[in-house]
PDB file of C-alpha atoms in Angstrom:
ATOM      1  CA  ALA A 862     -27.139   9.812 -24.469  1.00 68.00           C
ATOM      2  CA  LEU A 863     -30.727  10.433 -23.309  1.00 80.00           C
ATOM      3  CA  ALA A 864     -29.538  10.683 -19.815  1.00 81.00           C
ATOM      4  CA  TRP A 865     -27.552  13.880 -20.617  1.00 77.00           C
ATOM      5  CA  ARG A 866     -30.264  14.982 -22.820  1.00 79.00           C
ATOM      6  CA  ALA A 867     -32.302  15.201 -19.203  1.00 83.00           C
ATOM      7  CA  SER A 868     -29.308  16.497 -16.750  1.00 82.00           C
ATOM      8  CA  GLY A 869     -29.660  19.931 -18.732  1.00 77.00           C
ATOM      9  CA  TRP A 870     -25.050  20.112 -18.194  1.00 75.00           C
ATOM     10  CA  ARG A 871     -23.143  21.136 -21.715  1.00 76.00           C
ATOM     11  CA  PRO A 872     -19.354  21.703 -21.525  1.00 76.00           C
ATOM     12  CA  GLY A 873     -18.499  24.378 -21.329  1.00 77.00           C
ATOM     13  CA  ASN A 874     -15.699  26.910 -20.739  1.00 80.00           C
ATOM     14  CA  ARG A 875     -16.535  27.858 -16.072  1.00 81.00           C
ATOM     15  CA  VAL A 876     -14.534  26.621 -14.155  1.00 83.00           C
ATOM     16  CA  ASN A 877     -15.141  27.081 -10.609  1.00 86.00           C
ATOM     17  CA  PRO A 878     -11.428  28.372  -8.881  1.00 88.00           C
ATOM     18  CA  ASP A 879     -12.518  27.328  -5.649  1.00 90.00           C
ATOM     19  CA  ALA A 880     -12.900  23.588  -7.070  1.00 86.00           C
ATOM     20  CA  ALA A 881     -10.070  23.498  -9.254  1.00 87.00           C
ATOM     21  CA  ARG A 882      -7.792  25.835  -6.042  1.00 90.00           C
ATOM     22  CA  GLU A 883      -9.500  22.711  -4.067  1.00 86.00           C
ATOM     23  CA  LEU A 884      -8.963  19.792  -7.094  1.00 86.00           C
ATOM     24  CA  ALA A 885      -5.443  21.239  -7.493  1.00 89.00           C
ATOM     25  CA  ARG A 886      -4.227  20.745  -3.741  1.00 85.00           C
ATOM     26  CA  LEU A 887      -5.442  17.117  -4.072  1.00 81.00           C
ATOM     27  CA  ALA A 888      -4.077  16.256  -6.494  1.00 86.00           C
ATOM     28  CA  ALA A 889      -0.732  17.378  -5.436  1.00 87.00           C
ATOM     29  CA  GLY A 890      -0.697  15.327  -2.740  1.00 83.00           C
ATOM     30  CA  PHE A 891      -1.103  12.325  -4.968  1.00 83.00           C
ATOM     31  CA  ALA A 892       1.500  12.735  -7.316  1.00 89.00           C
ATOM     32  CA  GLY A 893       3.718  13.667  -3.481  1.00 87.00           C
ATOM     33  CA  ASN A 894       2.522  10.337  -2.409  1.00 84.00           C
ATOM     34  CA  SER A 895       3.356   8.605  -5.504  1.00 88.00           C
ATOM     35  CA  LEU A 896       6.169   9.518  -6.174  1.00 91.00           C
ATOM     36  CA  VAL A 897       7.333   8.660  -2.507  1.00 89.00           C
ATOM     37  CA  SER A 898       5.538   5.879  -2.306  1.00 86.00           C
ATOM     38  CA  LEU A 899       7.387   4.587  -5.708  1.00 90.00           C
ATOM     39  CA  ALA A 900      10.649   5.795  -4.572  1.00 90.00           C
ATOM     40  CA  ARG A 901      10.533   3.288  -1.005  1.00 85.00           C
ATOM     41  CA  LYS A 902       9.329   0.425  -2.754  1.00 85.00           C
ATOM     42  CA  GLN A 903      12.351   0.346  -5.694  1.00 90.00           C
ATOM     43  CA  SER A 904      14.989   1.704  -2.642  1.00 89.00           C
ATOM     44  CA  ASP A 905      15.602  -1.679  -1.446  1.00 87.00           C
ATOM     45  CA  LYS A 906      15.928  -2.975  -4.457  1.00 90.00           C
ATOM     46  CA  VAL A 907      18.304  -0.747  -5.202  1.00 91.00           C
ATOM     47  CA  LEU A 908      20.074  -1.243  -2.241  1.00 88.00           C
ATOM     48  CA  VAL A 909      20.006  -5.391  -2.947  1.00 89.00           C
ATOM     49  CA  GLY A 910      21.306  -4.758  -6.219  1.00 92.00           C
ATOM     50  CA  THR A 911      23.956  -2.259  -5.106  1.00 90.00           C
ATOM     51  CA  LEU A 912      25.704  -4.273  -2.270  1.00 87.00           C
ATOM     52  CA  PHE A 913      24.880  -8.269  -2.644  1.00 89.00           C
ATOM     53  CA  GLY A 914      24.895  -7.956  -6.196  1.00 93.00           C
ATOM     54  CA  SER A 915      22.004  -9.222  -8.651  1.00 93.00           C
ATOM     55  CA  ALA A 916      22.344 -12.707  -8.238  1.00 92.00           C
ATOM     56  CA  ALA A 917      21.167 -11.844  -4.397  1.00 90.00           C
ATOM     57  CA  LEU A 918      19.659  -9.358  -5.975  1.00 92.00           C
ATOM     58  CA  GLY A 919      17.391 -12.070  -7.924  1.00 92.00           C
ATOM     59  CA  LEU A 920      17.089 -14.144  -4.579  1.00 91.00           C
ATOM     60  CA  TYR A 921      14.882 -11.255  -3.838  1.00 89.00           C
ATOM     61  CA  SER A 922      12.386 -10.392  -6.182  1.00 90.00           C
ATOM     62  CA  VAL A 923      11.682 -13.849  -6.258  1.00 91.00           C
ATOM     63  CA  ALA A 924      10.641 -13.737  -2.361  1.00 90.00           C
ATOM     64  CA  GLN A 925       9.414 -10.567  -2.026  1.00 87.00           C
ATOM     65  CA  ARG A 926       7.338 -10.924  -5.021  1.00 89.00           C
ATOM     66  CA  LEU A 927       5.456 -14.409  -3.152  1.00 88.00           C
ATOM     67  CA  LEU A 928       5.377 -11.827  -0.756  1.00 86.00           C
ATOM     68  CA  GLU A 929       3.749  -8.660  -2.233  1.00 86.00           C
ATOM     69  CA  LEU A 930       1.568 -12.186  -4.037  1.00 88.00           C
ATOM     70  CA  LEU A 931      -0.245 -12.438  -0.896  1.00 86.00           C
ATOM     71  CA  LEU A 932      -0.245  -9.146   0.576  1.00 85.00           C
ATOM     72  CA  GLN A 933      -2.182  -8.555  -2.721  1.00 84.00           C
ATOM     73  CA  VAL A 934      -4.983 -11.229  -2.396  1.00 82.00           C
ATOM     74  CA  THR A 935      -5.778 -10.631   1.597  1.00 83.00           C
ATOM     75  CA  VAL A 936      -4.460  -7.781   2.838  1.00 82.00           C
ATOM     76  CA  LYS A 937      -5.003  -4.897   0.025  1.00 82.00           C
ATOM     77  CA  SER A 938      -8.301  -6.525  -0.161  1.00 84.00           C
ATOM     78  CA  VAL A 939      -9.565  -4.596   3.495  1.00 84.00           C
ATOM     79  CA  SER A 940      -7.575  -1.659   2.587  1.00 83.00           C
ATOM     80  CA  GLN A 941      -9.574  -1.107  -0.743  1.00 84.00           C
ATOM     81  CA  VAL A 942     -13.191  -1.781   1.484  1.00 86.00           C
ATOM     82  CA  ALA A 943     -12.021   0.195   4.226  1.00 85.00           C
ATOM     83  CA  LEU A 944     -11.763   3.785   1.258  1.00 83.00           C
ATOM     84  CA  PRO A 945     -14.601   3.916   0.385  1.00 87.00           C
ATOM     85  CA  VAL A 946     -16.384   2.944   4.213  1.00 89.00           C
ATOM     86  CA  MET A 947     -14.124   5.814   5.783  1.00 86.00           C
ATOM     87  CA  SER A 948     -15.042   8.803   3.027  1.00 86.00           C
ATOM     88  CA  ARG A 949     -18.404   7.778   4.097  1.00 89.00           C
ATOM     89  CA  LEU A 950     -17.153   8.530   7.519  1.00 89.00           C
ATOM     90  CA  GLN A 951     -16.324  11.745   6.982  1.00 85.00           C
ATOM     91  CA  GLY A 952     -17.175  14.151   9.546  1.00 86.00           C
ATOM     92  CA  GLN A 953     -18.481  11.258  12.154  1.00 90.00           C
ATOM     93  CA  PRO A 954     -15.170  10.584  13.900  1.00 86.00           C
ATOM     94  CA  GLU A 955     -17.210   8.250  15.847  1.00 92.00           C
ATOM     95  CA  ALA A 956     -17.881   5.743  14.158  1.00 92.00           C
ATOM     96  CA  GLN A 957     -14.667   6.521  11.586  1.00 87.00           C
ATOM     97  CA  GLN A 958     -12.636   5.581  14.666  1.00 88.00           C
ATOM     98  CA  ALA A 959     -14.521   2.371  15.991  1.00 93.00           C
ATOM     99  CA  ALA A 960     -14.699   1.443  11.772  1.00 90.00           C
ATOM    100  CA  TYR A 961     -10.926   2.058  12.087  1.00 88.00           C
ATOM    101  CA  GLY A 962     -10.457  -0.563  14.684  1.00 90.00           C
ATOM    102  CA  ALA A 963     -12.272  -3.007  12.898  1.00 91.00           C
ATOM    103  CA  PHE A 964     -10.703  -2.575   9.795  1.00 88.00           C
ATOM    104  CA  ALA A 965      -7.016  -2.540  11.933  1.00 87.00           C
ATOM    105  CA  GLN A 966      -8.226  -5.936  14.116  1.00 90.00           C
ATOM    106  CA  LEU A 967      -9.283  -7.609  10.884  1.00 89.00           C
ATOM    107  CA  THR A 968      -6.245  -6.607   9.343  1.00 87.00           C
ATOM    108  CA  SER A 969      -3.404  -7.328  12.293  1.00 87.00           C
ATOM    109  CA  ALA A 970      -5.617 -10.945  12.588  1.00 89.00           C
ATOM    110  CA  LEU A 971      -5.378 -11.507   8.889  1.00 88.00           C
ATOM    111  CA  ALA A 972      -1.584 -10.015   8.349  1.00 88.00           C
ATOM    112  CA  CYS A 973      -0.406 -12.589  12.155  1.00 89.00           C
ATOM    113  CA  GLY A 974      -2.141 -16.364  10.827  1.00 90.00           C
ATOM    114  CA  LEU A 975      -1.075 -15.776   7.117  1.00 90.00           C
ATOM    115  CA  PHE A 976       2.540 -14.532   7.403  1.00 90.00           C
ATOM    116  CA  THR A 977       3.261 -16.748  10.525  1.00 93.00           C
ATOM    117  CA  ALA A 978       2.097 -19.399   8.058  1.00 93.00           C
ATOM    118  CA  LEU A 979       4.528 -18.098   5.256  1.00 92.00           C
ATOM    119  CA  ALA A 980       7.813 -17.693   7.347  1.00 92.00           C
ATOM    120  CA  LEU A 981       6.958 -21.091   8.424  1.00 95.00           C
ATOM    121  CA  LEU A 982       6.130 -23.148   5.285  1.00 94.00           C
ATOM    122  CA  ALA A 983       8.970 -21.183   2.923  1.00 93.00           C
ATOM    123  CA  PRO A 984      10.487 -24.382   3.142  1.00 94.00           C
ATOM    124  CA  ALA A 985       7.795 -26.870   1.175  1.00 95.00           C
ATOM    125  CA  LEU A 986       5.234 -23.962  -0.538  1.00 91.00           C
ATOM    126  CA  VAL A 987       9.287 -22.442  -2.455  1.00 92.00           C
ATOM    127  CA  SER A 988       9.863 -26.294  -2.929  1.00 93.00           C
ATOM    128  CA  LEU A 989       6.499 -27.934  -4.352  1.00 93.00           C
ATOM    129  CA  THR A 990       5.686 -23.897  -6.544  1.00 90.00           C
ATOM    130  CA  LEU A 991       9.683 -22.869  -7.649  1.00 91.00           C
ATOM    131  CA  GLY A 992      11.659 -25.705  -7.665  1.00 92.00           C
ATOM    132  CA  ALA A 993      15.529 -26.641  -5.241  1.00 90.00           C
ATOM    133  CA  ALA A 994      16.564 -24.280  -7.924  1.00 90.00           C
ATOM    134  CA  TRP A 995      14.681 -21.146  -5.666  1.00 91.00           C
ATOM    135  CA  GLN A 996      15.029 -22.477  -2.126  1.00 92.00           C
ATOM    136  CA  GLY A 997      17.746 -19.428  -1.809  1.00 90.00           C
ATOM    137  CA  THR A 998      14.521 -17.251  -1.430  1.00 90.00           C
ATOM    138  CA  VAL A 999      13.652 -19.437   1.766  1.00 92.00           C
ATOM    139  CA  PRO A1000      15.335 -17.015   3.779  1.00 91.00           C
ATOM    140  CA  LEU A1001      14.707 -14.159   2.366  1.00 88.00           C
ATOM    141  CA  LEU A1002      10.901 -14.837   2.137  1.00 90.00           C
ATOM    142  CA  GLN A1003      10.722 -15.842   5.916  1.00 91.00           C
ATOM    143  CA  VAL A1004      12.360 -12.574   6.608  1.00 88.00           C
ATOM    144  CA  LEU A1005      10.101 -10.359   5.061  1.00 86.00           C
ATOM    145  CA  ALA A1006       6.863 -12.427   6.183  1.00 88.00           C
ATOM    146  CA  LEU A1007       7.946 -11.105   9.811  1.00 85.00           C
ATOM    147  CA  LEU A1008       7.820  -7.695   7.860  1.00 82.00           C
ATOM    148  CA  GLY A1009       4.377  -8.006   6.038  1.00 83.00           C
ATOM    149  CA  MET A1010       2.906  -7.837   9.311  1.00 83.00           C
ATOM    150  CA  PRO A1011       3.828  -4.529   9.509  1.00 82.00           C
ATOM    151  CA  ALA A1012       3.195  -3.673   6.174  1.00 81.00           C
ATOM    152  CA  SER A1013       0.111  -4.677   6.499  1.00 83.00           C
ATOM    153  CA  LEU A1014      -1.493  -2.568   8.947  1.00 81.00           C
ATOM    154  CA  PHE A1015       1.129   0.383   7.030  1.00 82.00           C
ATOM    155  CA  LEU A1016      -2.149  -0.837   3.833  1.00 80.00           C
ATOM    156  CA  VAL A1017      -4.777   0.381   5.400  1.00 82.00           C
ATOM    157  CA  ASN A1018      -3.586   3.036   7.069  1.00 83.00           C
ATOM    158  CA  THR A1019      -3.119   4.928   4.189  1.00 82.00           C
ATOM    159  CA  ALA A1020      -6.190   3.935   2.570  1.00 80.00           C
ATOM    160  CA  VAL A1021      -7.526   5.653   5.935  1.00 83.00           C
ATOM    161  CA  LEU A1022      -5.529   8.472   5.273  1.00 83.00           C
ATOM    162  CA  HIS A1023      -6.174   8.847   2.103  1.00 80.00           C
ATOM    163  CA  ALA A1024      -9.615   8.470   2.576  1.00 81.00           C
ATOM    164  CA  CYS A1025      -9.557  11.365   5.014  1.00 81.00           C
ATOM    165  CA  GLY A1026      -7.781  13.500   3.093  1.00 79.00           C
ATOM    166  CA  ARG A1027      -4.731  13.437   4.437  1.00 83.00           C
ATOM    167  CA  SER A1028      -1.994  13.562   1.987  1.00 82.00           C
ATOM    168  CA  LYS A1029       0.751  15.294   4.103  1.00 86.00           C
ATOM    169  CA  GLN A1030       0.433  12.374   6.484  1.00 88.00           C
ATOM    170  CA  ARG A1031       0.373  10.329   3.994  1.00 86.00           C
ATOM    171  CA  ILE A1032       4.069  11.519   2.914  1.00 87.00           C
ATOM    172  CA  ALA A1033       5.218  12.175   5.226  1.00 89.00           C
ATOM    173  CA  LEU A1034       4.553   7.909   6.318  1.00 86.00           C
ATOM    174  CA  ASN A1035       5.749   7.157   3.546  1.00 84.00           C
ATOM    175  CA  LEU A1036       9.143   8.799   4.137  1.00 88.00           C
ATOM    176  CA  LEU A1037       9.708   7.527   7.812  1.00 87.00           C
ATOM    177  CA  LEU A1038       9.921   4.329   5.825  1.00 83.00           C
ATOM    178  CA  LEU A1039      11.012   4.918   2.905  1.00 84.00           C
ATOM    179  CA  ALA A1040      14.619   6.147   5.135  1.00 86.00           C
ATOM    180  CA  ALA A1041      13.956   2.982   7.447  1.00 82.00           C
ATOM    181  CA  THR A1042      14.367   1.345   4.541  1.00 78.00           C
ATOM    182  CA  VAL A1043      17.756   3.028   3.706  1.00 80.00           C
ATOM    183  CA  ALA A1044      18.794   3.147   6.873  1.00 80.00           C
ATOM    184  CA  ALA A1045      18.507  -0.951   7.781  1.00 72.00           C
ATOM    185  CA  GLY A1046      20.185  -1.454   4.121  1.00 69.00           C
ATOM    186  CA  VAL A1047      23.204   1.065   4.515  1.00 71.00           C
ATOM    187  CA  ALA A1048      23.001  -1.542   8.482  1.00 69.00           C
ATOM    188  CA  ALA A1049      22.778  -3.750   6.593  1.00 60.00           C
ATOM    189  CA  ALA A1050      26.331  -3.571   4.039  1.00 58.00           C
TER     190      ALA A1050
END
């Protein structure tokens, strides 16, 4: 309460039109990207369930969840650090380029090792953690692990684009991945 009193700021009904437009532009880009990202993240499940049935969807969902856990504890941590670092470096293209290179290199090294190990150790991992009933997830997990490598860079790239205020590029990247996901699902049928 003392800090508020000392600041001199009081709520009011004055709105800066330029600031409101800028916030609306950023919010629209963020909302658009979130919608496309949601469609991208769910399209594979819709395709697997529609084309192969509920049993296949169950196996696929378990395999995907295991991959998502690995992404969550490793690569998403890097992308969460990349966002504020890249934001702070706005207006410094050389520094941004160097930081992006470092993040991409770290992510690639991390992803290659982890996802290769996951693909190789999938039979033992599934057997130990889920039991024999879930052995059907092993081939799916192995394929998804190999796809996890480029997905890792995608996570870092979207954080960098977000930090640089490039909503249109983020949406375009998500639309491209959505189209690729749908095309792969149709080809698999």
